[in-house]
CSV table of C-alpha atoms in Angstrom, one decimal:
chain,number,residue,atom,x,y,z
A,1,UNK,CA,-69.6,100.8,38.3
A,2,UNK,CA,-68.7,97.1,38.2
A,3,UNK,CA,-64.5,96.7,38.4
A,4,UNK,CA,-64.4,92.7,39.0
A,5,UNK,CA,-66.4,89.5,40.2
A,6,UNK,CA,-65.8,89.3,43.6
A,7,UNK,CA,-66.9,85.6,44.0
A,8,UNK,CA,-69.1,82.7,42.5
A,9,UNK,CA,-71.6,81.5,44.8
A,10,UNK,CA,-72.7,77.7,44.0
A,11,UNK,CA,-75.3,75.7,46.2
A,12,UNK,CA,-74.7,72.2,48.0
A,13,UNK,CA,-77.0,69.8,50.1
A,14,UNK,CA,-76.9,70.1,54.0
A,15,UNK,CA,-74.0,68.1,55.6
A,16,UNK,CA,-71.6,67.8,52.3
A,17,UNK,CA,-69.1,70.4,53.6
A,18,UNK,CA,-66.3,67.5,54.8
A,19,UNK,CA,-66.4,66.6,50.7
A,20,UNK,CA,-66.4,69.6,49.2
A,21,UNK,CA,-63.5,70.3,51.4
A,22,UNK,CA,-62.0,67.2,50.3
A,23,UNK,CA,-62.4,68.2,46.7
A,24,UNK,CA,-61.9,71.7,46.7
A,25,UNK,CA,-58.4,71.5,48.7
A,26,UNK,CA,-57.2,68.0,48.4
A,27,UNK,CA,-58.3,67.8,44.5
A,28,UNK,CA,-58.2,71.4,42.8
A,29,UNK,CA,-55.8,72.7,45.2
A,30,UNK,CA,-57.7,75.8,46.6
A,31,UNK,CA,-57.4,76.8,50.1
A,32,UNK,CA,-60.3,77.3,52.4
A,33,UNK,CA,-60.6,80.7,53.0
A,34,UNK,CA,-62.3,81.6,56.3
A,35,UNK,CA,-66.1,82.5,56.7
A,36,UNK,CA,-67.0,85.7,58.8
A,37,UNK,CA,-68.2,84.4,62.7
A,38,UNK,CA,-71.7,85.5,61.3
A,39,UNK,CA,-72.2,83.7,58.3
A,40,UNK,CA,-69.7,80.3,59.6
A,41,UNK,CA,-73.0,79.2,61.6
A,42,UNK,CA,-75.6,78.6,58.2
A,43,UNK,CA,-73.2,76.3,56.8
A,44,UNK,CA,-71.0,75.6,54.0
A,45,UNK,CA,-67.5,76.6,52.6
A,46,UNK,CA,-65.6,79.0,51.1
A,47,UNK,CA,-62.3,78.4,49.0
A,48,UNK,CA,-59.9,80.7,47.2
A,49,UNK,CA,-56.9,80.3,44.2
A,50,UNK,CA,-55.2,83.4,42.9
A,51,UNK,CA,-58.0,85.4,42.0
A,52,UNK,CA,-60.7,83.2,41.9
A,53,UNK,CA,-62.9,82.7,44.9
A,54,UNK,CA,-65.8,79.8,45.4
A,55,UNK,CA,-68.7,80.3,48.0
A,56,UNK,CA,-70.6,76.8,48.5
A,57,UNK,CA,-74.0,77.3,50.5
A,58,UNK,CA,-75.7,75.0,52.3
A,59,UNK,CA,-79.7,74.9,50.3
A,60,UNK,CA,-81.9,73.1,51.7
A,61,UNK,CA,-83.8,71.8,48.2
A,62,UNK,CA,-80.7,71.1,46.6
A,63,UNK,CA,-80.3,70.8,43.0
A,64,UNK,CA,-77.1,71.0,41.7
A,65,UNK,CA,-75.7,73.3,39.3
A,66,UNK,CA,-75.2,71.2,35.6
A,67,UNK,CA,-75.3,74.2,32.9
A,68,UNK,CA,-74.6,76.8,34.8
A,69,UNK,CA,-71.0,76.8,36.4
A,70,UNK,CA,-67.4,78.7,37.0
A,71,UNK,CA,-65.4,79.2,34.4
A,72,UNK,CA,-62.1,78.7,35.9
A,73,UNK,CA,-58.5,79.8,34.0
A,74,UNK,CA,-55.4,77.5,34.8
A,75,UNK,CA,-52.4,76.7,33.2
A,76,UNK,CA,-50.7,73.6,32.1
A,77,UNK,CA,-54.3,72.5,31.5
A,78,UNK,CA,-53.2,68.9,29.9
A,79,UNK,CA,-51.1,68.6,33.4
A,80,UNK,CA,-54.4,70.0,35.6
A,81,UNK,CA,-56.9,67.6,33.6
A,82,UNK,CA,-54.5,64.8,34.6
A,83,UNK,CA,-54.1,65.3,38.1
A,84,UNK,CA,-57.9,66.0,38.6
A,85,UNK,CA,-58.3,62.4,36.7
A,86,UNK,CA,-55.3,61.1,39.0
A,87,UNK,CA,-57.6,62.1,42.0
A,88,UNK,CA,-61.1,60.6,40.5
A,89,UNK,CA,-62.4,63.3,39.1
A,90,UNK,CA,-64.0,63.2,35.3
A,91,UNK,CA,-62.6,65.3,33.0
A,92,UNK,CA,-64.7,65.8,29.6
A,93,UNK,CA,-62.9,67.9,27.1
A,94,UNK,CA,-64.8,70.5,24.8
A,95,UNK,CA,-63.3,72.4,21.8
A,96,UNK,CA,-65.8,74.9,20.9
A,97,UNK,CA,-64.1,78.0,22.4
A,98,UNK,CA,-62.1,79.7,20.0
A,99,UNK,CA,-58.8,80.4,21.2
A,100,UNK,CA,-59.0,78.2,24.0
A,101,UNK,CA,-58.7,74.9,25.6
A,102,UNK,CA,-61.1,73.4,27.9
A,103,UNK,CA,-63.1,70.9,29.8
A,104,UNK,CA,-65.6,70.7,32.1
A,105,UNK,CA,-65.6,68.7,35.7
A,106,UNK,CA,-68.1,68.1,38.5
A,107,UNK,CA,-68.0,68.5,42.3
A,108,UNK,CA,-69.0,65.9,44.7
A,109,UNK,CA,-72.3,67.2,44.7
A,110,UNK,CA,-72.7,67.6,40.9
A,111,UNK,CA,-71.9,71.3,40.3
A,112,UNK,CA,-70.6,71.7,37.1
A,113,UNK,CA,-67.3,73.5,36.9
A,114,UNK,CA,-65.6,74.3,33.4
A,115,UNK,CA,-61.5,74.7,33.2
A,116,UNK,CA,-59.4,76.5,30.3
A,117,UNK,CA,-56.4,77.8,29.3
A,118,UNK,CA,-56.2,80.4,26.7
A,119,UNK,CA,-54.2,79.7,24.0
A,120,UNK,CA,-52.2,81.6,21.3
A,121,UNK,CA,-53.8,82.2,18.1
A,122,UNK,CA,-51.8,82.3,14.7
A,123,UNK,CA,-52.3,85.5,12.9
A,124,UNK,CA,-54.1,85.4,10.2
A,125,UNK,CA,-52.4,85.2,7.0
A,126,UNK,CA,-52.0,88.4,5.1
């Protein structure tokens, strides 16, 4: 019986770990969380916020991630889509979701990641 989504694992090329630390901590603010002794030695990074927890691995063929992606929940998402631009990174708003705000980013390596904030509905009227 499923509970919860432990993590989200998303590829990157051999060598990129000093920028996606760069983005991962200095941009979206996560921490890096530290990899088990066995699995530190193939590579890549691992980063945390609240609940939400980010594996990059190190592939070999790399081909980065552009439909498929995170779904990350913030708050403040006007102030979050700001800083992120503040630090370089694009921020493309889509208002599709019902009930929500969003916008989709990129990694350094081209992941794409997708941000939102739900958002109080007004009840219909009766």
């Amino acid at each position: 019986m499923i509970g919860a989504v432990d993590h989200v694992q998303l590829a990157a090329p051999p060598g990129s770990e000093p920028e996606l630390r760069a983005f991962y901590t200095g941009v979206l603010g996560m921490a890096e969380l530290t990899k088990p002794p066995v699995l530190a030695g193939r590579g890549g990074c691992w980063f945390g916020a609240g609940s939400a927890v980010l594996h990059l691995g190190i592939e070999e063929d790399f081909r980065p991630a552009r439909k498929a992606h995170p779904g990350l929940r913030v708050s403040d998402i006007h102030g979050f889509a700001k800083q992120l631009q503040g630090r370089g990174a694009s921020v493309v708003w889509d208002y599709d979701l019902p009930g929500h705000l969003r916008f989709y980013s990129q990694d350094p390596v081209g992941n794409r990641l997708e941000f939102l904030e739900p958002i109080a509905m007004a009840p219909p009227e009766s």
